[in-house]
Structure formats: structure tokens, C-alpha cells
mmCIF file of C-alpha atoms in Angstrom:
data_model
loop_
_atom_site.group_PDB
_atom_site.id
_atom_site.type_symbol
_atom_site.label_atom_id
_atom_site.label_comp_id
_atom_site.label_asym_id
_atom_site.label_seq_id
_atom_site.Cartn_x
_atom_site.Cartn_y
_atom_site.Cartn_z
ATOM 1 C CA UNK A 1 86.629 93.060 214.906
ATOM 2 C CA UNK A 2 89.569 95.376 214.077
ATOM 3 C CA UNK A 3 88.807 98.538 212.146
ATOM 4 C CA UNK A 4 90.567 98.451 208.810
ATOM 5 C CA UNK A 5 91.115 101.441 206.536
ATOM 6 C CA UNK A 6 92.878 100.702 203.274
ATOM 7 C CA UNK A 7 94.368 103.780 201.643
ATOM 8 C CA UNK A 8 95.025 103.581 197.910
ATOM 9 C CA UNK A 9 94.394 105.309 194.615
ATOM 10 C CA UNK A 10 91.066 104.758 192.940
ATOM 11 C CA UNK A 11 92.528 101.959 190.809
ATOM 12 C CA UNK A 12 92.976 98.233 191.270
ATOM 13 C CA UNK A 13 96.753 98.133 190.847
ATOM 14 C CA UNK A 14 98.621 97.058 193.957
ATOM 15 C CA UNK A 15 95.679 97.582 196.294
ATOM 16 C CA UNK A 16 93.296 95.141 194.731
ATOM 17 C CA UNK A 17 94.674 91.948 196.256
ATOM 18 C CA UNK A 18 93.958 93.203 199.777
ATOM 19 C CA UNK A 19 90.474 94.333 198.768
ATOM 20 C CA UNK A 20 89.733 90.929 197.268
ATOM 21 C CA UNK A 21 91.007 89.125 200.375
ATOM 22 C CA UNK A 22 88.755 91.189 202.629
ATOM 23 C CA UNK A 23 85.723 90.769 200.380
ATOM 24 C CA UNK A 24 86.316 87.043 200.009
ATOM 25 C CA UNK A 25 86.571 86.691 203.790
ATOM 26 C CA UNK A 26 83.467 88.828 204.299
ATOM 27 C CA UNK A 27 85.367 91.322 206.452
ATOM 28 C CA UNK A 28 84.085 94.912 206.413
ATOM 29 C CA UNK A 29 86.611 97.681 205.835
ATOM 30 C CA UNK A 30 86.904 101.302 204.805
ATOM 31 C CA UNK A 31 87.988 101.100 201.152
ATOM 32 C CA UNK A 32 89.469 104.587 201.102
ATOM 33 C CA UNK A 33 90.298 105.634 197.547
ATOM 34 C CA UNK A 34 91.650 108.961 196.388
ATOM 35 C CA UNK A 35 92.232 110.471 192.970
ATOM 36 C CA UNK A 36 95.702 111.262 191.690
ATOM 37 C CA UNK A 37 95.345 114.977 192.332
ATOM 38 C CA UNK A 38 94.664 114.367 196.021
ATOM 39 C CA UNK A 39 97.756 112.202 196.496
ATOM 40 C CA UNK A 40 100.168 114.935 197.678
ATOM 41 C CA UNK A 41 97.950 115.601 200.691
ATOM 42 C CA UNK A 42 98.149 111.967 201.792
ATOM 43 C CA UNK A 43 101.706 111.143 200.775
ATOM 44 C CA UNK A 44 103.375 112.727 203.782
ATOM 45 C CA UNK A 45 101.117 110.813 206.188
ATOM 46 C CA UNK A 46 102.170 107.414 204.828
ATOM 47 C CA UNK A 47 105.038 105.511 206.517
ATOM 48 C CA UNK A 48 107.170 105.494 203.354
ATOM 49 C CA UNK A 49 105.383 108.057 201.206
ATOM 50 C CA UNK A 50 103.736 105.240 199.265
ATOM 51 C CA UNK A 51 100.434 103.422 199.069
ATOM 52 C CA UNK A 52 98.670 101.095 199.627
ATOM 53 C CA UNK A 53 98.720 101.472 203.397
ATOM 54 C CA UNK A 54 96.532 99.617 205.861
ATOM 55 C CA UNK A 55 95.549 101.497 208.980
ATOM 56 C CA UNK A 56 94.437 99.213 211.808
ATOM 57 C CA UNK A 57 92.164 100.525 214.574
ATOM 58 C CA UNK A 58 92.974 104.092 213.590
ATOM 59 C CA UNK A 59 96.431 103.913 215.088
ATOM 60 C CA UNK A 60 98.832 101.436 213.501
ATOM 61 C CA UNK A 61 99.902 101.672 209.872
ATOM 62 C CA UNK A 62 101.259 98.931 207.653
ATOM 63 C CA UNK A 63 102.814 99.606 204.249
ATOM 64 C CA UNK A 64 103.809 97.492 201.216
ATOM 65 C CA UNK A 65 101.067 95.845 199.187
ATOM 66 C CA UNK A 66 102.034 92.241 199.770
ATOM 67 C CA UNK A 67 102.837 92.708 203.448
ATOM 68 C CA UNK A 68 99.329 94.127 203.893
ATOM 69 C CA UNK A 69 97.744 91.306 201.917
ATOM 70 C CA UNK A 70 99.726 88.671 203.830
ATOM 71 C CA UNK A 71 98.750 90.208 207.163
ATOM 72 C CA UNK A 72 95.069 90.190 206.190
ATOM 73 C CA UNK A 73 95.286 86.674 204.775
ATOM 74 C CA UNK A 74 96.839 85.420 208.009
ATOM 75 C CA UNK A 75 94.316 87.236 210.205
ATOM 76 C CA UNK A 76 91.403 85.794 208.247
ATOM 77 C CA UNK A 77 92.400 82.187 207.584
ATOM 78 C CA UNK A 78 93.519 82.527 203.974
ATOM 79 C CA UNK A 79 97.259 82.035 204.388
ATOM 80 C CA UNK A 80 97.641 78.242 204.466
ATOM 81 C CA UNK A 81 97.228 75.538 207.091
ATOM 82 C CA UNK A 82 100.768 75.343 208.454
ATOM 83 C CA UNK A 83 104.175 77.068 208.228
ATOM 84 C CA UNK A 84 105.142 75.235 205.063
ATOM 85 C CA UNK A 85 101.872 76.024 203.284
ATOM 86 C CA UNK A 86 102.153 79.651 204.381
ATOM 87 C CA UNK A 87 105.584 79.793 202.765
ATOM 88 C CA UNK A 88 104.338 78.122 199.601
ATOM 89 C CA UNK A 89 101.624 80.791 199.391
ATOM 90 C CA UNK A 90 104.226 83.528 200.038
ATOM 91 C CA UNK A 91 106.307 82.090 197.214
ATOM 92 C CA UNK A 92 103.488 82.231 194.671
ATOM 93 C CA UNK A 93 102.531 85.743 195.671
ATOM 94 C CA UNK A 94 106.174 86.841 195.311
ATOM 95 C CA UNK A 95 106.036 85.482 191.763
ATOM 96 C CA UNK A 96 102.977 87.648 191.125
ATOM 97 C CA UNK A 97 104.836 90.665 192.528
ATOM 98 C CA UNK A 98 107.538 90.116 189.926
ATOM 99 C CA UNK A 99 104.946 89.668 187.171
ATOM 100 C CA UNK A 100 103.361 92.985 188.218
ATOM 101 C CA UNK A 101 106.751 94.627 187.793
ATOM 102 C CA UNK A 102 107.139 93.111 184.334
ATOM 103 C CA UNK A 103 103.688 94.337 183.271
ATOM 104 C CA UNK A 104 104.270 97.930 184.398
ATOM 105 C CA UNK A 105 105.722 99.220 181.144
ATOM 106 C CA UNK A 106 102.976 97.800 178.889
ATOM 107 C CA UNK A 107 100.288 98.992 181.332
ATOM 108 C CA UNK A 108 101.453 102.611 181.171
ATOM 109 C CA UNK A 109 101.984 102.631 177.380
ATOM 110 C CA UNK A 110 99.340 104.808 175.743
ATOM 111 C CA UNK A 111 99.928 103.873 172.082
ATOM 112 C CA UNK A 112 97.756 100.754 171.562
ATOM 113 C CA UNK A 113 100.023 99.263 168.901
ATOM 114 C CA UNK A 114 103.132 99.704 171.011
ATOM 115 C CA UNK A 115 101.240 98.454 174.045
ATOM 116 C CA UNK A 116 100.333 95.177 172.321
ATOM 117 C CA UNK A 117 103.964 94.744 171.243
ATOM 118 C CA UNK A 118 105.224 95.300 174.782
ATOM 119 C CA UNK A 119 102.539 93.033 176.211
ATOM 120 C CA UNK A 120 103.362 90.231 173.788
ATOM 121 C CA UNK A 121 107.027 90.465 174.705
ATOM 122 C CA UNK A 122 106.340 90.260 178.452
ATOM 123 C CA UNK A 123 103.958 87.387 177.812
ATOM 124 C CA UNK A 124 106.486 85.486 175.739
ATOM 125 C CA UNK A 125 109.593 86.188 177.817
ATOM 126 C CA UNK A 126 108.174 86.078 181.312
ATOM 127 C CA UNK A 127 104.557 85.017 181.688
ATOM 128 C CA UNK A 128 104.505 81.908 179.491
ATOM 129 C CA UNK A 129 107.639 80.299 181.005
ATOM 130 C CA UNK A 130 106.223 81.051 184.443
ATOM 131 C CA UNK A 131 102.788 79.615 183.679
ATOM 132 C CA UNK A 132 104.362 76.450 182.308
ATOM 133 C CA UNK A 133 105.939 75.831 185.707
ATOM 134 C CA UNK A 134 102.850 76.881 187.674
ATOM 135 C CA UNK A 135 100.642 74.525 185.671
ATOM 136 C CA UNK A 136 103.021 71.627 186.463
ATOM 137 C CA UNK A 137 102.938 72.444 190.187
ATOM 138 C CA UNK A 138 99.169 72.922 190.172
ATOM 139 C CA UNK A 139 98.578 69.561 188.511
ATOM 140 C CA UNK A 140 101.010 67.913 190.937
ATOM 141 C CA UNK A 141 99.075 69.467 193.832
ATOM 142 C CA UNK A 142 95.849 67.868 192.589
ATOM 143 C CA UNK A 143 94.660 70.595 190.248
ATOM 144 C CA UNK A 144 92.360 72.410 192.639
ATOM 145 C CA UNK A 145 94.468 75.014 194.408
ATOM 146 C CA UNK A 146 97.989 76.326 194.292
ATOM 147 C CA UNK A 147 98.716 75.473 197.927
ATOM 148 C CA UNK A 148 97.302 72.632 199.976
ATOM 149 C CA UNK A 149 93.698 71.615 199.547
ATOM 150 C CA UNK A 150 91.887 74.891 200.084
ATOM 151 C CA UNK A 151 91.827 78.413 198.749
ATOM 152 C CA UNK A 152 94.631 80.714 199.879
ATOM 153 C CA UNK A 153 95.555 84.286 199.083
ATOM 154 C CA UNK A 154 97.918 82.830 196.466
ATOM 155 C CA UNK A 155 94.922 81.729 194.369
ATOM 156 C CA UNK A 156 93.367 85.176 194.829
ATOM 157 C CA UNK A 157 96.655 86.828 193.772
ATOM 158 C CA UNK A 158 96.714 84.901 190.501
ATOM 159 C CA UNK A 159 93.044 85.745 189.951
ATOM 160 C CA UNK A 160 93.739 89.447 190.572
ATOM 161 C CA UNK A 161 96.718 89.562 188.224
ATOM 162 C CA UNK A 162 95.104 87.693 185.377
ATOM 163 C CA UNK A 163 91.887 89.746 185.443
ATOM 164 C CA UNK A 164 93.438 93.230 185.232
ATOM 165 C CA UNK A 165 92.071 95.451 182.437
ATOM 166 C CA UNK A 166 95.203 94.992 180.298
ATOM 167 C CA UNK A 167 95.168 91.239 180.740
ATOM 168 C CA UNK A 168 91.456 91.069 179.983
ATOM 169 C CA UNK A 169 91.971 93.111 176.821
ATOM 170 C CA UNK A 170 95.155 91.529 175.467
ATOM 171 C CA UNK A 171 95.623 88.249 177.325
ATOM 172 C CA UNK A 172 93.156 86.051 175.474
ATOM 173 C CA UNK A 173 95.686 83.325 174.692
ATOM 174 C CA UNK A 174 97.664 83.609 177.912
ATOM 175 C CA UNK A 175 96.264 80.336 179.349
ATOM 176 C CA UNK A 176 96.567 78.280 176.186
ATOM 177 C CA UNK A 177 99.109 76.068 177.955
ATOM 178 C CA UNK A 178 97.653 76.377 181.463
ATOM 179 C CA UNK A 179 94.103 75.015 181.464
ATOM 180 C CA UNK A 180 94.064 74.050 185.157
ATOM 181 C CA UNK A 181 95.180 77.512 186.215
ATOM 182 C CA UNK A 182 92.533 79.013 183.936
ATOM 183 C CA UNK A 183 89.920 76.868 185.704
ATOM 184 C CA UNK A 184 91.230 77.883 189.125
ATOM 185 C CA UNK A 185 91.012 81.556 188.249
ATOM 186 C CA UNK A 186 87.449 81.107 186.982
ATOM 187 C CA UNK A 187 86.567 79.345 190.236
ATOM 188 C CA UNK A 188 87.889 82.268 192.289
ATOM 189 C CA UNK A 189 85.955 84.676 190.078
ATOM 190 C CA UNK A 190 82.747 82.702 190.606
ATOM 191 C CA UNK A 191 82.913 82.949 194.383
ATOM 192 C CA UNK A 192 79.752 84.870 195.392
ATOM 193 C CA UNK A 193 81.604 87.419 197.551
ATOM 194 C CA UNK A 194 84.177 88.102 194.843
ATOM 195 C CA UNK A 195 81.500 88.266 192.163
ATOM 196 C CA UNK A 196 79.382 90.752 194.117
ATOM 197 C CA UNK A 197 82.388 93.003 194.787
ATOM 198 C CA UNK A 198 83.610 92.880 191.184
ATOM 199 C CA UNK A 199 80.143 93.789 189.891
ATOM 200 C CA UNK A 200 79.910 96.821 192.157
ATOM 201 C CA UNK A 201 83.495 98.123 192.392
ATOM 202 C CA UNK A 202 84.459 101.370 190.678
ATOM 203 C CA UNK A 203 85.378 100.867 187.037
ATOM 204 C CA UNK A 204 88.976 102.008 186.652
ATOM 205 C CA UNK A 205 91.611 101.907 183.934
ATOM 206 C CA UNK A 206 94.098 99.843 185.921
ATOM 207 C CA UNK B 1 117.571 68.071 212.571
ATOM 208 C CA UNK B 2 116.207 69.614 209.384
ATOM 209 C CA UNK B 3 118.603 69.657 206.434
ATOM 210 C CA UNK B 4 118.767 72.984 204.619
ATOM 211 C CA UNK B 5 120.356 73.390 201.217
ATOM 212 C CA UNK B 6 120.449 76.934 199.894
ATOM 213 C CA UNK B 7 121.031 76.909 196.156
ATOM 214 C CA UNK B 8 122.249 80.160 194.591
ATOM 215 C CA UNK B 9 124.934 81.736 192.434
ATOM 216 C CA UNK B 10 128.311 82.300 194.023
ATOM 217 C CA UNK B 11 127.188 85.876 194.718
ATOM 218 C CA UNK B 12 125.630 87.745 197.585
ATOM 219 C CA UNK B 13 122.758 89.188 195.563
ATOM 220 C CA UNK B 14 119.352 87.862 196.458
ATOM 221 C CA UNK B 15 120.729 84.872 198.358
ATOM 222 C CA UNK B 16 122.652 86.716 201.016
ATOM 223 C CA UNK B 17 119.773 87.596 203.339
ATOM 224 C CA UNK B 18 118.925 83.916 203.863
ATOM 225 C CA UNK B 19 122.608 83.174 204.533
ATOM 226 C CA UNK B 20 122.811 85.998 207.076
ATOM 227 C CA UNK B 21 119.664 84.775 208.875
ATOM 228 C CA UNK B 22 121.123 81.272 209.158
ATOM 229 C CA UNK B 23 124.549 82.490 210.266
ATOM 230 C CA UNK B 24 123.072 84.907 212.799
ATOM 231 C CA UNK B 25 121.032 82.113 214.366
ATOM 232 C CA UNK B 26 123.968 79.704 214.026
ATOM 233 C CA UNK B 27 121.924 77.179 212.095
ATOM 234 C CA UNK B 28 123.927 74.712 210.020
ATOM 235 C CA UNK B 29 123.126 74.610 206.313
ATOM 236 C CA UNK B 30 124.590 73.599 202.986
ATOM 237 C CA UNK B 31 125.577 76.862 201.258
ATOM 238 C CA UNK B 32 125.469 75.492 197.709
ATOM 239 C CA UNK B 33 126.927 78.009 195.264
ATOM 240 C CA UNK B 34 127.381 77.670 191.519
ATOM 241 C CA UNK B 35 129.124 79.897 188.982
ATOM 242 C CA UNK B 36 127.104 81.722 186.317
ATOM 243 C CA UNK B 37 128.173 79.324 183.560
ATOM 244 C CA UNK B 38 126.794 76.375 185.538
ATOM 245 C CA UNK B 39 123.312 77.862 185.960
ATOM 246 C CA UNK B 40 121.727 76.124 182.936
ATOM 247 C CA UNK B 41 122.512 72.821 184.677
ATOM 248 C CA UNK B 42 120.390 73.749 187.698
ATOM 249 C CA UNK B 43 117.724 76.050 186.229
ATOM 250 C CA UNK B 44 115.326 73.345 185.047
ATOM 251 C CA UNK B 45 115.299 71.702 188.461
ATOM 252 C CA UNK B 46 114.102 74.848 190.259
ATOM 253 C CA UNK B 47 110.404 75.523 190.918
ATOM 254 C CA UNK B 48 110.245 78.584 188.624
ATOM 255 C CA UNK B 49 113.523 78.530 186.721
ATOM 256 C CA UNK B 50 115.051 80.969 189.204
ATOM 257 C CA UNK B 51 117.406 81.037 192.167
ATOM 258 C CA UNK B 52 117.744 81.173 195.137
ATOM 259 C CA UNK B 53 115.958 78.003 196.110
ATOM 260 C CA UNK B 54 115.920 76.551 199.602
ATOM 261 C CA UNK B 55 115.564 72.802 199.921
ATOM 262 C CA UNK B 56 114.118 71.826 203.291
ATOM 263 C CA UNK B 57 114.722 68.102 203.687
ATOM 264 C CA UNK B 58 114.582 68.009 199.890
ATOM 265 C CA UNK B 59 111.362 70.045 199.520
ATOM 266 C CA UNK B 60 111.963 73.192 197.435
ATOM 267 C CA UNK B 61 110.994 76.740 198.333
ATOM 268 C CA UNK B 62 111.602 79.576 195.883
ATOM 269 C CA UNK B 63 111.693 83.400 196.010
ATOM 270 C CA UNK B 64 114.410 85.116 198.032
ATOM 271 C CA UNK B 65 112.197 86.905 200.542
ATOM 272 C CA UNK B 66 109.932 83.906 201.050
ATOM 273 C CA UNK B 67 113.011 81.793 201.831
ATOM 274 C CA UNK B 68 114.468 84.339 204.235
ATOM 275 C CA UNK B 69 111.078 84.857 205.919
ATOM 276 C CA UNK B 70 110.585 81.094 206.345
ATOM 277 C CA UNK B 71 114.018 80.756 207.952
ATOM 278 C CA UNK B 72 113.503 83.835 210.110
ATOM 279 C CA UNK B 73 110.181 82.456 211.382
ATOM 280 C CA UNK B 74 111.542 78.964 211.995
ATOM 281 C CA UNK B 75 114.518 80.314 213.930
ATOM 282 C CA UNK B 76 113.150 83.185 216.020
ATOM 283 C CA UNK B 77 114.254 86.160 213.961
ATOM 284 C CA UNK B 78 110.906 87.284 212.565
ATOM 285 C CA UNK B 79 109.422 89.403 215.362
ATOM 286 C CA UNK B 80 107.702 88.726 218.682
ATOM 287 C CA UNK B 81 104.076 88.776 217.534
ATOM 288 C CA UNK B 82 102.017 88.971 214.337
ATOM 289 C CA UNK B 83 102.122 92.749 214.138
ATOM 290 C CA UNK B 84 105.928 92.776 214.542
ATOM 291 C CA UNK B 85 106.188 90.020 211.936
ATOM 292 C CA UNK B 86 104.262 92.212 209.519
ATOM 293 C CA UNK B 87 106.384 95.237 210.342
ATOM 294 C CA UNK B 88 109.479 93.173 209.541
ATOM 295 C CA UNK B 89 107.862 91.958 206.294
ATOM 296 C CA UNK B 90 107.172 95.583 205.367
ATOM 297 C CA UNK B 91 110.789 96.658 205.818
ATOM 298 C CA UNK B 92 112.108 93.701 203.864
ATOM 299 C CA UNK B 93 109.693 94.532 201.029
ATOM 300 C CA UNK B 94 111.182 98.049 200.976
ATOM 301 C CA UNK B 95 114.644 96.547 200.581
ATOM 302 C CA UNK B 96 113.380 94.270 197.802
ATOM 303 C CA UNK B 97 112.263 97.351 195.875
ATOM 304 C CA UNK B 98 115.618 99.066 196.486
ATOM 305 C CA UNK B 99 117.495 95.997 195.227
ATOM 306 C CA UNK B 100 115.382 96.027 192.075
ATOM 307 C CA UNK B 101 116.216 99.721 191.692
ATOM 308 C CA UNK B 102 119.949 98.988 191.677
ATOM 309 C CA UNK B 103 119.747 96.612 188.722
ATOM 310 C CA UNK B 104 120.002 99.265 185.961
ATOM 311 C CA UNK B 105 123.010 100.693 187.817
ATOM 312 C CA UNK B 106 124.814 97.403 188.216
ATOM 313 C CA UNK B 107 124.292 96.390 184.607
ATOM 314 C CA UNK B 108 125.327 99.760 183.103
ATOM 315 C CA UNK B 109 128.777 99.372 181.602
ATOM 316 C CA UNK B 110 129.402 103.029 180.698
ATOM 317 C CA UNK B 111 130.972 104.515 183.855
ATOM 318 C CA UNK B 112 129.655 108.029 183.284
ATOM 319 C CA UNK B 113 126.132 106.818 182.607
ATOM 320 C CA UNK B 114 126.344 104.525 185.641
ATOM 321 C CA UNK B 115 127.228 107.493 187.838
ATOM 322 C CA UNK B 116 124.245 109.417 186.454
ATOM 323 C CA UNK B 117 121.778 106.602 187.045
ATOM 324 C CA UNK B 118 123.175 106.069 190.535
ATOM 325 C CA UNK B 119 122.798 109.738 191.452
ATOM 326 C CA UNK B 120 119.221 109.746 190.168
ATOM 327 C CA UNK B 121 118.453 106.576 192.112
ATOM 328 C CA UNK B 122 119.943 107.999 195.314
ATOM 329 C CA UNK B 123 118.170 111.330 194.944
ATOM 330 C CA UNK B 124 114.739 110.113 193.839
ATOM 331 C CA UNK B 125 114.427 106.770 195.586
ATOM 332 C CA UNK B 126 116.987 106.055 198.295
ATOM 333 C CA UNK B 127 117.111 109.422 200.038
ATOM 334 C CA UNK B 128 113.333 109.883 200.379
ATOM 335 C CA UNK B 129 113.131 106.358 201.734
ATOM 336 C CA UNK B 130 115.956 106.952 204.214
ATOM 337 C CA UNK B 131 114.293 110.125 205.454
ATOM 338 C CA UNK B 132 111.174 108.151 206.355
ATOM 339 C CA UNK B 133 113.257 105.292 207.711
ATOM 340 C CA UNK B 134 115.103 107.553 210.138
ATOM 341 C CA UNK B 135 111.752 108.766 211.462
ATOM 342 C CA UNK B 136 110.589 105.162 211.926
ATOM 343 C CA UNK B 137 113.816 104.195 213.730
ATOM 344 C CA UNK B 138 113.543 107.191 216.036
ATOM 345 C CA UNK B 139 109.877 106.409 216.699
ATOM 346 C CA UNK B 140 110.648 102.780 217.540
ATOM 347 C CA UNK B 141 113.360 103.998 219.896
ATOM 348 C CA UNK B 142 115.249 100.726 220.411
ATOM 349 C CA UNK B 143 117.894 100.996 217.724
ATOM 350 C CA UNK B 144 116.204 98.189 215.825
ATOM 351 C CA UNK B 145 113.640 98.475 213.075
ATOM 352 C CA UNK B 146 111.028 96.330 214.784
ATOM 353 C CA UNK B 147 110.353 95.856 218.461
ATOM 354 C CA UNK B 148 113.102 95.610 221.013
ATOM 355 C CA UNK B 149 115.481 93.179 219.366
ATOM 356 C CA UNK B 150 117.062 92.243 216.073
ATOM 357 C CA UNK B 151 114.932 90.766 213.310
ATOM 358 C CA UNK B 152 115.610 89.714 209.739
ATOM 359 C CA UNK B 153 114.552 93.251 208.750
ATOM 360 C CA UNK B 154 117.694 94.657 210.393
ATOM 361 C CA UNK B 155 119.779 92.057 208.565
ATOM 362 C CA UNK B 156 118.101 93.047 205.288
ATOM 363 C CA UNK B 157 119.030 96.701 205.742
ATOM 364 C CA UNK B 158 122.595 95.712 206.642
ATOM 365 C CA UNK B 159 122.717 93.393 203.643
ATOM 366 C CA UNK B 160 121.695 96.179 201.267
ATOM 367 C CA UNK B 161 123.416 99.228 202.738
ATOM 368 C CA UNK B 162 126.732 97.698 203.685
ATOM 369 C CA UNK B 163 127.655 96.859 200.062
ATOM 370 C CA UNK B 164 126.105 100.161 198.889
ATOM 371 C CA UNK B 165 128.441 102.184 201.100
ATOM 372 C CA UNK B 166 131.399 99.946 200.222
ATOM 373 C CA UNK B 167 130.793 100.447 196.543
ATOM 374 C CA UNK B 168 129.497 104.012 196.402
ATOM 375 C CA UNK B 169 130.851 105.606 199.573
ATOM 376 C CA UNK B 170 129.732 106.396 203.104
ATOM 377 C CA UNK B 171 127.805 109.424 201.847
ATOM 378 C CA UNK B 172 124.958 107.067 200.897
ATOM 379 C CA UNK B 173 123.858 106.893 204.558
ATOM 380 C CA UNK B 174 125.620 109.950 205.979
ATOM 381 C CA UNK B 175 122.318 111.688 206.639
ATOM 382 C CA UNK B 176 120.863 108.647 208.375
ATOM 383 C CA UNK B 177 122.667 108.363 211.699
ATOM 384 C CA UNK B 178 120.265 105.810 213.161
ATOM 385 C CA UNK B 179 120.520 103.535 210.150
ATOM 386 C CA UNK B 180 124.296 103.994 210.128
ATOM 387 C CA UNK B 181 124.441 102.893 213.754
ATOM 388 C CA UNK B 182 122.223 99.897 213.031
ATOM 389 C CA UNK B 183 124.331 98.788 210.062
ATOM 390 C CA UNK B 184 127.482 99.085 212.170
ATOM 391 C CA UNK B 185 125.852 97.151 214.988
ATOM 392 C CA UNK B 186 124.938 94.272 212.688
ATOM 393 C CA UNK B 187 128.385 94.302 211.084
ATOM 394 C CA UNK B 188 129.944 93.832 214.515
ATOM 395 C CA UNK B 189 127.811 90.906 215.640
ATOM 396 C CA UNK B 190 130.396 88.113 216.122
ATOM 397 C CA UNK B 191 128.674 85.463 214.011
ATOM 398 C CA UNK B 192 128.011 87.971 211.207
ATOM 399 C CA UNK B 193 131.565 89.311 211.376
ATOM 400 C CA UNK B 194 133.024 85.801 211.231
ATOM 401 C CA UNK B 195 130.864 84.819 208.253
ATOM 402 C CA UNK B 196 131.626 88.036 206.347
ATOM 403 C CA UNK B 197 135.367 87.576 206.907
ATOM 404 C CA UNK B 198 135.324 84.019 205.613
ATOM 405 C CA UNK B 199 132.688 84.080 202.852
ATOM 406 C CA UNK B 200 133.784 83.954 199.213
ATOM 407 C CA UNK B 201 134.687 87.394 197.887
ATOM 408 C CA UNK B 202 132.280 88.237 195.089
ATOM 409 C CA UNK B 203 131.578 91.418 193.125
ATOM 410 C CA UNK B 204 127.868 91.371 193.855
#
């Protein structure tokens, strides 16, 4: 079994997808988290001065949140059953990457009134049109999973995005037009490995 | 023979990497381009209301990097093993972030303000990245980003930095001799050169 060390801040953010993949797959790893003030000490050690970074067997480093998550998904059977399914999963996770980008400004806004305004705008302009399409594809795929007939990291990525603190606080109506996706996300959340991790992980603001 | 149709604006933008992968591997494809005004006609038919889209024997695949990765993997340009594939993915993700960073610059109409935003972007984002990139290139020691031979990651860096230097000057990569050499190498590959000479001339 390779030795994994995942370096990231003590937040969910862009590290959480990899954590969820590893917990879902029951793969042990060193979930190395540091506080903001400790970041400068680690920054220079990282391949591109950014985190998350996955260190494998204490020697090789991999950067970029979705590259790390894809690598782990592929190593542990969560990437799809064939080349086409793998690409479908990649596609959905790329969509989530863009949605993360869109949610950055509301997430960092400290004024609660302004934050709700910003959130509602992102929801209306970006998330709702996207969910409309995803719901169509999900139903067409049989309603159970985004890709193929089994769980992939794409399902976990949607779960991770739609259960962030900001989404949990402000996103009550976000699935009003996407009931199947809502069900899928609940199913991921009810997985025993995910549930156990979520109950015991550090409580963080993002 | 699989039929590929790449659907994108008549721009380089986020469609060009897929085109370069296909041209480098000399794989025939339908390079379907539409003008901006025609986009509403095609938007509803795409998986997520966005382009590029790759149709593989009619089946759609969306998201620029997913498309380019799929083509790279199908046609031997993705890396020699899983670790190399991930290294290539990592580099292409870096380029994706840099492309996103250029958007405020490209869409700024005030020339003075554009210059300011560009300088900030170069200083705070591009240069720190290039410093690390040079170290990685030196460490890899082959002239390529990943392993011993060209991958789609090298094409991605060419695809981003070639227009950057054209538009904003050679100084963008002056302090990155290894990257400069790599970009020049890719530019001089016969199939890339031929495609670049004959492709539609577009602002982006």
C-alpha cells in the first residue's frame, strides 16, 4: 500500500475531495493539515508554491487539487469502468472546478447581507443553469449515478461541493429543480465511510 | 476509424489545446468553428451550455481539459505510465489557472488599466509559477515537462505562452530559458508549424 501524505490547510476547500475519496475507499493516509500562519514554512517545499499537494511514498509530489483527486480515484477504482466513463467523470469534476471558482467571492465575503446577495447571484447565473443540465443527464443515465452504473469520484465531487458550509447555510433551495441530484448527494452522504469521516473531521469555516 | 468533431468558436482560446493534440498526432478530425453571433444556435445542444465540445462518433464530451486529456490518452500523448499521466494532468491544470487569470486582462478595454492588470498578473502569478516551472524542467532534465518525450502538457505550455509572448513581448518568458527552449521546440515541430501557418487568424 503506498504511503500517502496530503498537505493542505485545515479547511475543506480544495483538499476535501481527495480526503473524501480516500475515506470512501477505506485507504489510510496522513491527513496533514496546517494553519494559515504555518503556511510560509511549507510553501517553498511545494512544487508550485500551492496546496493541496499529495506526497506519495515520501518521495514523489503531485500538485493541483483535481489532478490529485483523479490520481487517487484511478488508483482506487473510483474513476469509471472504461476510458469513456473516465472522461465523463473528468468532465463533471471540471464543471465542479468551475463552480468552485464562481463560489470563491461569496465564500470570502464577511458581510452576511452582501454574502447572501453574492451567493444568490452565483446560484441564479451559474449554478441553476448548470444543475438543470446535470439533472437531465442524470435522469438519462438512469438516475442513480452521474457516470455509468456505479459511484465515481464525480458523484463525490458533487457531494463535496454541495455540502460546503456556505452551501449548507444558504443553499436550501438550490436543488428545487434537481431532485435526482439531491437524492444522489444524500446517498453519497449516507455511505458509512463518508458518514464516519464527516462526523469526526475538524469543524472548519470553509 | 473514430469520427471526431470538435465544436468551438472560431478562436484559439480553450479549444486550441485539443486541436494541437490532434494535429501533433496527425489524427483527422472535423474542426467545426462558429462565429460568436452563431453561438446561441449551438449552445442548447451542448452538454452544459458551453464550448468546446468533442463529439466522438456523435457522443458528446465537454470541458476543454477533459477533451484534450481524452484525445491525448487515446493517441499516445498523455505520458508513459500513470504517474507521468498525473504529472501531465498537473501541468495542464496549472495552465488552466493561468488562462483563467488572463480573462480580466483580455476583457479590459481601457489600455492603461489593461497594462496595469497585466503587470500585476505577471508579477504575482506568472513569474512565481515560471520560477517553479524552471526548477521542475531542470529537475526532469529531458527538455520536456514530463518523462523523456513530448506530452500534451508541453503543448499546453506552448499554447499558452506562445500567444502571451506574441501579444505582450518576449520578456514574459525571458527569465525562463528552459521553458523558452521548449516553446520554440514545439513551435518548430513540422505538423505544429504547418497547422499554425494555415489555421484561421484569430485575435484570441
